[in-house]
PDB file of C-alpha atoms and ligand atoms in Angstrom:
ATOM      1  CA  MET M   1       0.207   9.281  33.390  1.00  0.00           C
ATOM      2  CA  LEU M   2      -0.073  12.009  30.759  1.00  0.00           C
ATOM      3  CA  GLN M   3      -2.632   9.900  28.356  1.00  0.00           C
ATOM      4  CA  GLN M   4      -3.131   9.734  24.624  1.00  0.00           C
ATOM      5  CA  ARG M   5      -6.100  11.321  23.306  1.00  0.00           C
ATOM      6  CA  THR M   6      -8.727  11.112  20.541  1.00  0.00           C
ATOM      7  CA  LEU M   7     -12.343  11.498  19.451  1.00  0.00           C
ATOM      8  CA  LYS M   8     -15.535  10.555  21.388  1.00  0.00           C
ATOM      9  CA  THR M   9     -17.251  10.634  18.420  1.00  0.00           C
ATOM     10  CA  ILE M  10     -17.424  10.773  14.548  1.00  0.00           C
ATOM     11  CA  THR M  11     -17.798  14.325  12.991  1.00  0.00           C
ATOM     12  CA  ARG M  12     -18.081  15.556   9.805  1.00  0.00           C
ATOM     13  CA  ALA M  13     -17.186  18.656   7.428  1.00  0.00           C
ATOM     14  CA  VAL M  14     -17.834  19.508   3.809  1.00  0.00           C
ATOM     15  CA  GLY M  15     -15.823  22.303   1.537  1.00  0.00           C
ATOM     16  CA  VAL M  16     -13.859  22.465  -1.015  1.00  0.00           C
ATOM     17  CA  GLY M  17      -9.791  22.182  -1.791  1.00  0.00           C
ATOM     18  CA  LEU M  18      -8.007  25.930  -1.675  1.00  0.00           C
ATOM     19  CA  HIS M  19      -5.719  23.919  -5.032  1.00  0.00           C
ATOM     20  CA  SER M  20      -7.815  22.170  -6.285  1.00  0.00           C
ATOM     21  CA  GLY M  21     -11.004  23.995  -6.013  1.00  0.00           C
ATOM     22  CA  GLN M  22     -12.614  20.434  -5.637  1.00  0.00           C
ATOM     23  CA  ARG M  23     -15.710  19.897  -3.399  1.00  0.00           C
ATOM     24  CA  VAL M  24     -14.170  16.974  -0.192  1.00  0.00           C
ATOM     25  CA  GLU M  25     -16.556  15.440   2.467  1.00  0.00           C
ATOM     26  CA  LEU M  26     -13.978  15.029   5.893  1.00  0.00           C
ATOM     27  CA  THR M  27     -15.263  12.455   8.364  1.00  0.00           C
ATOM     28  CA  LEU M  28     -13.122  12.337  11.821  1.00  0.00           C
ATOM     29  CA  ARG M  29     -13.125   9.327  14.037  1.00  0.00           C
ATOM     30  CA  PRO M  30     -11.477   7.735  16.540  1.00  0.00           C
ATOM     31  CA  ALA M  31      -8.613   5.777  17.197  1.00  0.00           C
ATOM     32  CA  GLN M  32      -7.421   2.961  19.185  1.00  0.00           C
ATOM     33  CA  PRO M  33      -4.538   3.845  21.042  1.00  0.00           C
ATOM     34  CA  ASP M  34      -0.924   4.143  19.218  1.00  0.00           C
ATOM     35  CA  THR M  35      -2.671   4.548  15.907  1.00  0.00           C
ATOM     36  CA  GLY M  36      -1.182   7.802  15.722  1.00  0.00           C
ATOM     37  CA  ILE M  37      -3.337  10.054  13.114  1.00  0.00           C
ATOM     38  CA  VAL M  38      -4.201   8.241   9.450  1.00  0.00           C
ATOM     39  CA  PHE M  39      -5.540   9.539   6.351  1.00  0.00           C
ATOM     40  CA  ARG M  40      -8.037   6.831   4.207  1.00  0.00           C
ATOM     41  CA  ARG M  41      -9.378   8.523   0.589  1.00  0.00           C
ATOM     42  CA  VAL M  42     -12.028   6.763   0.387  1.00  0.00           C
ATOM     43  CA  ASP M  43     -12.968   7.628  -2.656  1.00  0.00           C
ATOM     44  CA  LEU M  44     -10.345   5.213  -4.348  1.00  0.00           C
ATOM     45  CA  ALA M  45     -11.486   1.897  -6.004  1.00  0.00           C
ATOM     46  CA  GLN M  46      -9.527   0.245  -2.957  1.00  0.00           C
ATOM     47  CA  PRO M  47      -9.594   3.349  -0.005  1.00  0.00           C
ATOM     48  CA  VAL M  48      -6.347   4.190   1.456  1.00  0.00           C
ATOM     49  CA  ASP M  49      -4.321   4.275   4.758  1.00  0.00           C
ATOM     50  CA  ILE M  50      -1.855   7.190   4.300  1.00  0.00           C
ATOM     51  CA  PRO M  51      -0.651   7.316   8.238  1.00  0.00           C
ATOM     52  CA  ILE M  52       1.007  10.819   9.201  1.00  0.00           C
ATOM     53  CA  SER M  53       5.475  11.097   9.698  1.00  0.00           C
ATOM     54  CA  ALA M  54       8.030  12.708   8.624  1.00  0.00           C
ATOM     55  CA  THR M  55       8.772  10.850   5.814  1.00  0.00           C
ATOM     56  CA  ALA M  56       4.827  10.615   4.206  1.00  0.00           C
ATOM     57  CA  VAL M  57       5.727  14.283   3.490  1.00  0.00           C
ATOM     58  CA  THR M  58       5.820  14.126  -0.421  1.00  0.00           C
ATOM     59  CA  ASP M  59       5.332  17.562  -1.683  1.00  0.00           C
ATOM     60  CA  THR M  60       5.242  20.737   0.064  1.00  0.00           C
ATOM     61  CA  ARG M  61       4.721  23.467  -2.258  1.00  0.00           C
ATOM     62  CA  MET M  62       2.589  26.104  -1.582  1.00  0.00           C
ATOM     63  CA  ALA M  63       0.914  23.142   1.488  1.00  0.00           C
ATOM     64  CA  SER M  64       2.069  19.949   2.663  1.00  0.00           C
ATOM     65  CA  THR M  65       1.308  16.666   0.482  1.00  0.00           C
ATOM     66  CA  ILE M  66       1.240  13.834   2.144  1.00  0.00           C
ATOM     67  CA  GLY M  67       0.616  10.311   0.168  1.00  0.00           C
ATOM     68  CA  THR M  68       2.114   6.626  -0.699  1.00  0.00           C
ATOM     69  CA  GLY M  69       2.433   5.351  -4.259  1.00  0.00           C
ATOM     70  CA  ASN M  70      -0.147   7.046  -5.923  1.00  0.00           C
ATOM     71  CA  ALA M  71      -3.035   7.863  -3.173  1.00  0.00           C
ATOM     72  CA  LYS M  72      -1.897  11.665  -2.019  1.00  0.00           C
ATOM     73  CA  VAL M  73      -3.350  14.588   0.341  1.00  0.00           C
ATOM     74  CA  HIS M  74      -2.957  17.683  -0.011  1.00  0.00           C
ATOM     75  CA  THR M  75      -2.748  20.489   2.331  1.00  0.00           C
ATOM     76  CA  VAL M  76      -2.597  18.835   5.522  1.00  0.00           C
ATOM     77  CA  GLU M  77      -1.395  20.829   8.015  1.00  0.00           C
ATOM     78  CA  HIS M  78      -4.139  23.665   9.072  1.00  0.00           C
ATOM     79  CA  LEU M  79      -6.018  20.348  10.215  1.00  0.00           C
ATOM     80  CA  MET M  80      -2.203  18.684  11.706  1.00  0.00           C
ATOM     81  CA  SER M  81      -2.408  22.415  13.640  1.00  0.00           C
ATOM     82  CA  ALA M  82      -6.039  21.467  15.656  1.00  0.00           C
ATOM     83  CA  CYS M  83      -5.039  18.485  16.457  1.00  0.00           C
ATOM     84  CA  ALA M  84      -1.258  19.344  18.132  1.00  0.00           C
ATOM     85  CA  GLY M  85      -2.920  22.577  19.809  1.00  0.00           C
ATOM     86  CA  LEU M  86      -6.195  20.289  21.201  1.00  0.00           C
ATOM     87  CA  GLY M  87      -2.890  17.501  21.961  1.00  0.00           C
ATOM     88  CA  ILE M  88      -5.109  14.622  19.866  1.00  0.00           C
ATOM     89  CA  ASP M  89      -3.047  11.902  19.276  1.00  0.00           C
ATOM     90  CA  ASN M  90      -4.910   9.013  17.710  1.00  0.00           C
ATOM     91  CA  LEU M  91      -8.043   9.765  15.060  1.00  0.00           C
ATOM     92  CA  TYR M  92      -9.060   8.678  11.355  1.00  0.00           C
ATOM     93  CA  VAL M  93      -9.772  11.081   9.074  1.00  0.00           C
ATOM     94  CA  ASP M  94     -11.910   9.456   6.167  1.00  0.00           C
ATOM     95  CA  ILE M  95     -11.478  12.286   2.706  1.00  0.00           C
ATOM     96  CA  THR M  96     -13.550  12.155  -0.566  1.00  0.00           C
ATOM     97  CA  ALA M  97     -10.772  14.193  -2.803  1.00  0.00           C
ATOM     98  CA  GLU M  98      -6.984  14.711  -2.907  1.00  0.00           C
ATOM     99  CA  GLU M  99      -7.258  17.713  -0.866  1.00  0.00           C
ATOM    100  CA  VAL M 100      -8.593  18.513   2.997  1.00  0.00           C
ATOM    101  CA  PRO M 101     -11.206  21.056   2.480  1.00  0.00           C
ATOM    102  CA  ILE M 102     -10.033  24.543   3.099  1.00  0.00           C
ATOM    103  CA  LEU M 103     -12.256  25.665   5.319  1.00  0.00           C
ATOM    104  CA  ASP M 104     -11.893  28.990   6.381  1.00  0.00           C
ATOM    105  CA  GLY M 105      -8.119  29.264   6.108  1.00  0.00           C
ATOM    106  CA  SER M 106      -7.381  29.221   9.597  1.00  0.00           C
ATOM    107  CA  SER M 107      -7.273  26.115  12.042  1.00  0.00           C
ATOM    108  CA  ALA M 108     -10.692  27.562  13.952  1.00  0.00           C
ATOM    109  CA  SER M 109     -12.803  25.595  12.069  1.00  0.00           C
ATOM    110  CA  PHE M 110     -11.103  22.478  13.130  1.00  0.00           C
ATOM    111  CA  VAL M 111     -10.652  22.812  16.882  1.00  0.00           C
ATOM    112  CA  PHE M 112     -14.324  23.669  16.712  1.00  0.00           C
ATOM    113  CA  LEU M 113     -14.886  20.639  15.294  1.00  0.00           C
ATOM    114  CA  LEU M 114     -12.432  18.876  17.456  1.00  0.00           C
ATOM    115  CA  GLN M 115     -14.096  20.150  20.211  1.00  0.00           C
ATOM    116  CA  SER M 116     -17.775  19.480  19.194  1.00  0.00           C
ATOM    117  CA  ALA M 117     -16.799  16.033  18.675  1.00  0.00           C
ATOM    118  CA  GLY M 118     -15.321  16.097  22.723  1.00  0.00           C
ATOM    119  CA  ILE M 119     -11.919  15.126  23.269  1.00  0.00           C
ATOM    120  CA  GLU M 120     -11.693  11.109  25.216  1.00  0.00           C
ATOM    121  CA  LEU M 121      -8.404   9.985  27.309  1.00  0.00           C
ATOM    122  CA  GLN M 122      -7.478   6.615  26.316  1.00  0.00           C
ATOM    123  CA  ASN M 123      -5.559   4.233  28.930  1.00  0.00           C
ATOM    124  CA  ALA M 124      -2.092   4.419  27.064  1.00  0.00           C
ATOM    125  CA  PRO M 125       1.269   6.750  27.968  1.00  0.00           C
ATOM    126  CA  ARG M 126       0.857   9.762  25.862  1.00  0.00           C
ATOM    127  CA  ARG M 127       4.263   9.334  24.005  1.00  0.00           C
ATOM    128  CA  PHE M 128       6.617  13.140  23.040  1.00  0.00           C
ATOM    129  CA  ILE M 129       9.748  13.313  21.165  1.00  0.00           C
ATOM    130  CA  ARG M 130      12.279  15.122  23.991  1.00  0.00           C
ATOM    131  CA  VAL M 131      14.297  17.204  21.576  1.00  0.00           C
ATOM    132  CA  THR M 132      17.765  16.914  23.896  1.00  0.00           C
ATOM    133  CA  ARG M 133      20.171  19.352  21.599  1.00  0.00           C
ATOM    134  CA  PRO M 134      19.667  21.646  19.018  1.00  0.00           C
ATOM    135  CA  VAL M 135      19.012  20.724  15.373  1.00  0.00           C
ATOM    136  CA  GLU M 136      18.480  23.618  12.789  1.00  0.00           C
ATOM    137  CA  VAL M 137      18.658  23.702   9.341  1.00  0.00           C
ATOM    138  CA  ARG M 138      20.049  26.651   7.049  1.00  0.00           C
ATOM    139  CA  GLN M 139      19.342  27.853   3.360  1.00  0.00           C
ATOM    140  CA  GLY M 140      20.945  30.988   1.650  1.00  0.00           C
ATOM    141  CA  GLU M 141      23.282  34.097   1.811  1.00  0.00           C
ATOM    142  CA  GLY M 142      22.271  37.672   2.891  1.00  0.00           C
ATOM    143  CA  PRO M 143      18.671  38.330   2.212  1.00  0.00           C
ATOM    144  CA  ALA M 144      17.600  34.866   1.197  1.00  0.00           C
ATOM    145  CA  THR M 145      18.232  33.956   3.955  1.00  0.00           C
ATOM    146  CA  LYS M 146      15.263  31.088   6.056  1.00  0.00           C
ATOM    147  CA  TRP M 147      16.240  28.672   9.064  1.00  0.00           C
ATOM    148  CA  ALA M 148      14.666  26.778  11.484  1.00  0.00           C
ATOM    149  CA  ARG M 149      15.973  25.223  14.952  1.00  0.00           C
ATOM    150  CA  LEU M 150      14.442  22.885  17.594  1.00  0.00           C
ATOM    151  CA  ALA M 151      15.615  23.610  21.048  1.00  0.00           C
ATOM    152  CA  PRO M 152      15.758  21.502  24.354  1.00  0.00           C
ATOM    153  CA  TYR M 153      12.877  23.035  26.113  1.00  0.00           C
ATOM    154  CA  HIS M 154      10.410  21.259  28.733  1.00  0.00           C
ATOM    155  CA  GLY M 155       7.214  21.795  27.119  1.00  0.00           C
ATOM    156  CA  TYR M 156       6.714  23.188  23.759  1.00  0.00           C
ATOM    157  CA  LYS M 157       7.002  26.917  22.195  1.00  0.00           C
ATOM    158  CA  LEU M 158       7.527  28.302  18.622  1.00  0.00           C
ATOM    159  CA  SER M 159       8.875  31.558  17.798  1.00  0.00           C
ATOM    160  CA  PHE M 160       8.880  33.069  14.458  1.00  0.00           C
ATOM    161  CA  GLU M 161      10.097  36.402  12.297  1.00  0.00           C
ATOM    162  CA  ILE M 162       8.330  37.005   8.653  1.00  0.00           C
ATOM    163  CA  ASP M 163      10.147  39.279   6.333  1.00  0.00           C
ATOM    164  CA  PHE M 164       8.096  39.345   3.723  1.00  0.00           C
ATOM    165  CA  ASP M 165       9.054  42.932   1.718  1.00  0.00           C
ATOM    166  CA  HIS M 166       5.231  44.133   0.973  1.00  0.00           C
ATOM    167  CA  PRO M 167       3.616  47.550   2.323  1.00  0.00           C
ATOM    168  CA  ALA M 168       0.749  45.349   3.669  1.00  0.00           C
ATOM    169  CA  VAL M 169       2.712  42.816   5.660  1.00  0.00           C
ATOM    170  CA  ASP M 170       5.608  44.935   7.024  1.00  0.00           C
ATOM    171  CA  SER M 171       2.764  47.237   9.256  1.00  0.00           C
ATOM    172  CA  THR M 172       1.794  44.813  11.561  1.00  0.00           C
ATOM    173  CA  GLY M 173       3.744  42.194  14.054  1.00  0.00           C
ATOM    174  CA  GLN M 174       7.251  40.517  12.151  1.00  0.00           C
ATOM    175  CA  ARG M 175       7.667  38.356  15.092  1.00  0.00           C
ATOM    176  CA  VAL M 176       5.578  36.193  17.585  1.00  0.00           C
ATOM    177  CA  GLU M 177       6.265  33.921  20.491  1.00  0.00           C
ATOM    178  CA  PHE M 178       3.549  31.355  21.065  1.00  0.00           C
ATOM    179  CA  ASP M 179       3.935  28.738  24.120  1.00  0.00           C
ATOM    180  CA  LEU M 180       1.352  25.699  24.084  1.00  0.00           C
ATOM    181  CA  GLY M 181       1.326  25.572  27.870  1.00  0.00           C
ATOM    182  CA  SER M 182      -0.147  28.624  28.020  1.00  0.00           C
ATOM    183  CA  GLY M 183      -3.954  27.012  26.902  1.00  0.00           C
ATOM    184  CA  ASN M 184      -4.244  30.093  24.033  1.00  0.00           C
ATOM    185  CA  TYR M 185      -3.733  28.026  20.853  1.00  0.00           C
ATOM    186  CA  SER M 186      -7.465  28.497  19.920  1.00  0.00           C
ATOM    187  CA  ARG M 187      -7.793  31.836  21.062  1.00  0.00           C
ATOM    188  CA  ASP M 188      -4.305  33.402  19.999  1.00  0.00           C
ATOM    189  CA  ILE M 189      -3.077  31.576  16.978  1.00  0.00           C
ATOM    190  CA  ALA M 190      -5.852  29.227  15.964  1.00  0.00           C
ATOM    191  CA  ARG M 191      -7.764  32.135  13.990  1.00  0.00           C
ATOM    192  CA  ALA M 192      -5.056  32.910  11.789  1.00  0.00           C
ATOM    193  CA  ARG M 193      -5.959  32.651   8.015  1.00  0.00           C
ATOM    194  CA  THR M 194      -3.961  31.580   5.433  1.00  0.00           C
ATOM    195  CA  PHE M 195      -2.535  34.959   2.758  1.00  0.00           C
ATOM    196  CA  GLY M 196      -2.125  35.323  -0.441  1.00  0.00           C
ATOM    197  CA  PHE M 197      -0.953  38.484  -2.789  1.00  0.00           C
ATOM    198  CA  THR M 198      -2.894  39.080  -6.181  1.00  0.00           C
ATOM    199  CA  ARG M 199      -0.054  38.735  -8.317  1.00  0.00           C
ATOM    200  CA  ASP M 200       1.245  35.564  -7.020  1.00  0.00           C
ATOM    201  CA  VAL M 201      -2.689  34.697  -7.840  1.00  0.00           C
ATOM    202  CA  GLU M 202      -2.412  34.120 -11.915  1.00  0.00           C
ATOM    203  CA  MET M 203       0.688  32.306 -11.344  1.00  0.00           C
ATOM    204  CA  MET M 204      -0.461  29.589  -9.664  1.00  0.00           C
ATOM    205  CA  ARG M 205      -4.239  29.658 -11.018  1.00  0.00           C
ATOM    206  CA  SER M 206      -2.114  29.184 -14.598  1.00  0.00           C
ATOM    207  CA  SER M 207      -0.561  25.708 -12.741  1.00  0.00           C
ATOM    208  CA  GLY M 208      -3.389  24.432 -10.902  1.00  0.00           C
ATOM    209  CA  LEU M 209      -3.369  26.501  -7.706  1.00  0.00           C
ATOM    210  CA  ALA M 210      -5.053  27.950  -5.610  1.00  0.00           C
ATOM    211  CA  LEU M 211      -8.183  27.261  -7.734  1.00  0.00           C
ATOM    212  CA  GLY M 212     -10.727  27.490  -4.658  1.00  0.00           C
ATOM    213  CA  GLY M 213      -9.228  30.866  -2.617  1.00  0.00           C
ATOM    214  CA  GLY M 214     -10.537  33.821  -2.214  1.00  0.00           C
ATOM    215  CA  LEU M 215     -11.760  36.238   0.122  1.00  0.00           C
ATOM    216  CA  ASP M 216     -14.012  33.661   1.998  1.00  0.00           C
ATOM    217  CA  ASN M 217     -10.582  31.734   3.079  1.00  0.00           C
ATOM    218  CA  ALA M 218      -7.995  33.722   2.916  1.00  0.00           C
ATOM    219  CA  ILE M 219      -6.247  37.120   3.428  1.00  0.00           C
ATOM    220  CA  VAL M 220      -5.596  38.437  -0.208  1.00  0.00           C
ATOM    221  CA  MET M 221      -3.144  41.738  -0.496  1.00  0.00           C
ATOM    222  CA  ASP M 222      -2.582  43.846  -4.042  1.00  0.00           C
ATOM    223  CA  ASP M 223       0.596  45.693  -4.021  1.00  0.00           C
ATOM    224  CA  TYR M 224      -0.104  47.381  -1.256  1.00  0.00           C
ATOM    225  CA  LYS M 225      -3.233  46.594   1.151  1.00  0.00           C
ATOM    226  CA  VAL M 226      -5.497  43.916   2.395  1.00  0.00           C
ATOM    227  CA  LEU M 227      -8.525  43.552   0.183  1.00  0.00           C
ATOM    228  CA  ASN M 228     -10.952  42.177   2.813  1.00  0.00           C
ATOM    229  CA  SER M 229     -13.000  43.973   3.786  1.00  0.00           C
ATOM    230  CA  GLU M 230     -13.263  43.146   7.610  1.00  0.00           C
ATOM    231  CA  GLY M 231      -9.599  43.598   7.699  1.00  0.00           C
ATOM    232  CA  LEU M 232      -7.290  41.228  10.047  1.00  0.00           C
ATOM    233  CA  ARG M 233      -8.584  39.349  12.489  1.00  0.00           C
ATOM    234  CA  TYR M 234      -5.295  39.986  14.681  1.00  0.00           C
ATOM    235  CA  ASP M 235      -2.496  42.076  13.933  1.00  0.00           C
ATOM    236  CA  ASP M 236      -0.104  40.069  13.793  1.00  0.00           C
ATOM    237  CA  GLU M 237      -2.418  37.250  11.848  1.00  0.00           C
ATOM    238  CA  PHE M 238       0.425  36.374   8.846  1.00  0.00           C
ATOM    239  CA  VAL M 239       2.958  35.257  12.004  1.00  0.00           C
ATOM    240  CA  LYS M 240       0.390  34.302  13.896  1.00  0.00           C
ATOM    241  CA  HIS M 241      -0.491  31.812  10.821  1.00  0.00           C
ATOM    242  CA  LYS M 242       2.949  30.934   9.928  1.00  0.00           C
ATOM    243  CA  ILE M 243       3.041  29.348  13.502  1.00  0.00           C
ATOM    244  CA  LEU M 244      -0.331  28.004  12.731  1.00  0.00           C
ATOM    245  CA  ASP M 245       1.317  26.134   9.956  1.00  0.00           C
ATOM    246  CA  ALA M 246       4.702  25.434  11.730  1.00  0.00           C
ATOM    247  CA  MET M 247       2.324  23.622  14.258  1.00  0.00           C
ATOM    248  CA  GLY M 248       0.872  21.500  11.671  1.00  0.00           C
ATOM    249  CA  ASP M 249       3.640  20.732   9.859  1.00  0.00           C
ATOM    250  CA  LEU M 250       6.003  19.582  12.795  1.00  0.00           C
ATOM    251  CA  TYR M 251       2.886  17.588  14.147  1.00  0.00           C
ATOM    252  CA  LEU M 252       3.467  15.961  11.002  1.00  0.00           C
ATOM    253  CA  ILE M 253       6.305  13.629  12.419  1.00  0.00           C
ATOM    254  CA  GLY M 254       3.814  11.666  14.121  1.00  0.00           C
ATOM    255  CA  LYS M 255       4.346  12.600  18.198  1.00  0.00           C
ATOM    256  CA  PRO M 256       4.161  15.697  19.911  1.00  0.00           C
ATOM    257  CA  LEU M 257       7.255  17.783  20.262  1.00  0.00           C
ATOM    258  CA  LEU M 258       9.074  18.546  23.474  1.00  0.00           C
ATOM    259  CA  ALA M 259      11.162  21.300  22.419  1.00  0.00           C
ATOM    260  CA  ALA M 260      11.647  25.367  21.738  1.00  0.00           C
ATOM    261  CA  TYR M 261      11.100  25.555  18.144  1.00  0.00           C
ATOM    262  CA  SER M 262      12.561  28.986  16.383  1.00  0.00           C
ATOM    263  CA  ALA M 263      12.388  30.263  12.744  1.00  0.00           C
ATOM    264  CA  PHE M 264      12.706  32.809  10.011  1.00  0.00           C
ATOM    265  CA  ARG M 265      11.283  32.919   6.994  1.00  0.00           C
ATOM    266  CA  SER M 266      10.654  29.532   7.170  1.00  0.00           C
ATOM    267  CA  GLY M 267       7.763  27.422   5.292  1.00  0.00           C
ATOM    268  CA  HIS M 268       6.231  24.063   4.460  1.00  0.00           C
ATOM    269  CA  ALA M 269       9.493  22.474   3.122  1.00  0.00           C
ATOM    270  CA  MET M 270      11.988  24.017   5.291  1.00  0.00           C
ATOM    271  CA  ASN M 271       9.735  22.494   8.250  1.00  0.00           C
ATOM    272  CA  ASN M 272       9.536  19.392   6.420  1.00  0.00           C
ATOM    273  CA  LEU M 273      13.755  19.587   6.298  1.00  0.00           C
ATOM    274  CA  LEU M 274      13.776  20.415   9.888  1.00  0.00           C
ATOM    275  CA  LEU M 275      11.850  16.992  11.244  1.00  0.00           C
ATOM    276  CA  ARG M 276      13.577  14.951   8.937  1.00  0.00           C
ATOM    277  CA  GLU M 277      17.772  16.250   9.957  1.00  0.00           C
ATOM    278  CA  LEU M 278      16.262  15.216  13.774  1.00  0.00           C
ATOM    279  CA  LEU M 279      14.941  12.360  13.062  1.00  0.00           C
ATOM    280  CA  ALA M 280      18.286  11.503  11.051  1.00  0.00           C
ATOM    281  CA  GLN M 281      20.996  12.578  14.490  1.00  0.00           C
ATOM    282  CA  HIS M 282      19.726   9.857  16.917  1.00  0.00           C
ATOM    283  CA  ASP M 283      21.372  11.229  19.885  1.00  0.00           C
ATOM    284  CA  ALA M 284      19.179  14.512  19.447  1.00  0.00           C
ATOM    285  CA  TRP M 285      16.014  13.362  20.860  1.00  0.00           C
ATOM    286  CA  GLU M 286      14.470  10.578  22.713  1.00  0.00           C
ATOM    287  CA  GLU M 287      10.719   8.761  23.285  1.00  0.00           C
ATOM    288  CA  VAL M 288       9.581   9.720  26.598  1.00  0.00           C
ATOM    289  CA  THR M 289       6.254   9.397  28.907  1.00  0.00           C
ATOM    290  CA  PHE M 290       5.268  10.905  31.796  1.00  0.00           C
ATOM    291  CA  GLU M 291       4.025   8.439  34.364  1.00  0.00           C
ATOM    292  CA  ASP M 292       3.679  10.720  36.752  1.00  0.00           C
ATOM    293  CA  GLU M 293       1.719  13.618  35.763  1.00  0.00           C
ATOM    294  CA  ARG M 294       3.853  15.864  37.984  1.00  0.00           C
ATOM    295  CA  GLN M 295       6.900  15.509  35.652  1.00  0.00           C
ATOM    296  CA  ALA M 296       4.872  16.822  32.584  1.00  0.00           C
ATOM    297  CA  PRO M 297       5.116  20.321  31.795  1.00  0.00           C
ATOM    298  CA  SER M 298       2.454  22.521  32.717  1.00  0.00           C
ATOM    299  CA  GLY M 299      -0.083  23.152  30.430  1.00  0.00           C
ATOM    300  CA  PHE M 300      -0.624  19.539  29.097  1.00  0.00           C
ATOM    301  CA  LEU M 301      -2.661  17.780  32.110  1.00  0.00           C
ATOM    302  CA  GLN M 302      -5.933  19.077  30.769  1.00  0.00           C
ATOM    303  CA  PRO M 303      -7.296  19.093  27.573  1.00  0.00           C
ATOM    304  CA  LEU M 304      -7.407  22.491  25.977  1.00  0.00           C
ATOM    305  CA  ARG M 305      -9.905  25.243  27.032  1.00  0.00           C
ATOM    306  CA  ALA M 306     -12.565  26.143  24.556  1.00  0.00           C
ATOM    307  CA  TRP M 307     -12.120  30.319  23.050  1.00  0.00           C
TER     308      TRP M 307
HETATM  309 ZN1   ZN C   1      -1.560  27.342   5.887  1.00  0.00          ZN
END
């Protein structure tokens, strides 16, 4: 049986929110089979649980926010990406503010935290959402076109293409394909940092965003070049970060997908729209488990190797 996974032990991180600039403590705790991933706002007078789901996403401007009632958690996508990459099914995420810490701007720190805590196999089958026919969302015309698509695939792979019309971005790889079955999430995707342009920062700050952002947790560019003195971590770090984000956004559906995702200029909003479209089309997916591990896609059996 292909088993569900949680953590072996509790682990903690402290950092600041990218947009809020607030100090925040994060405690990741093991959870029982079929719990899913549940954020818990432990700073509120009455702690509030926010289980992840496609419809728990309440805001997708700049980051993916989940919420229930007045309780929210912003910028969940990098932690969710690490959980998708390592195949964590069940987890409590206790958080002391309304935004997940940005740490180094990638998911590498979350991967390190999760792997340090250790991954525990549980006595329950992993439940996958298998896409059985293509589902697509599309917006805009001509140069403003963007789209995202899920199609049947025995495994999980993602391909993403960007088009930013910026010299520093355009000189890097614009398209990347990544197959989770390769076992190389930590090495090839997790280290890709979020990025931003100085021309947007002032506007974002006046809207109360990017208050915790800087050169130690983002790639920052002026109109011509990357300003970080150490340069890029990958030749195609920008598009790899879009893959990292998409993996996090899509994991909010609450179960691992068996599908091929492809996208052109998609983002948090469109990724969530794609999940809602998939769920609305009941004949486009089914829930599956693998009692016989040999039927599972290759690369899904072993917990992911380290770097
Ligand atoms: Zn991101």
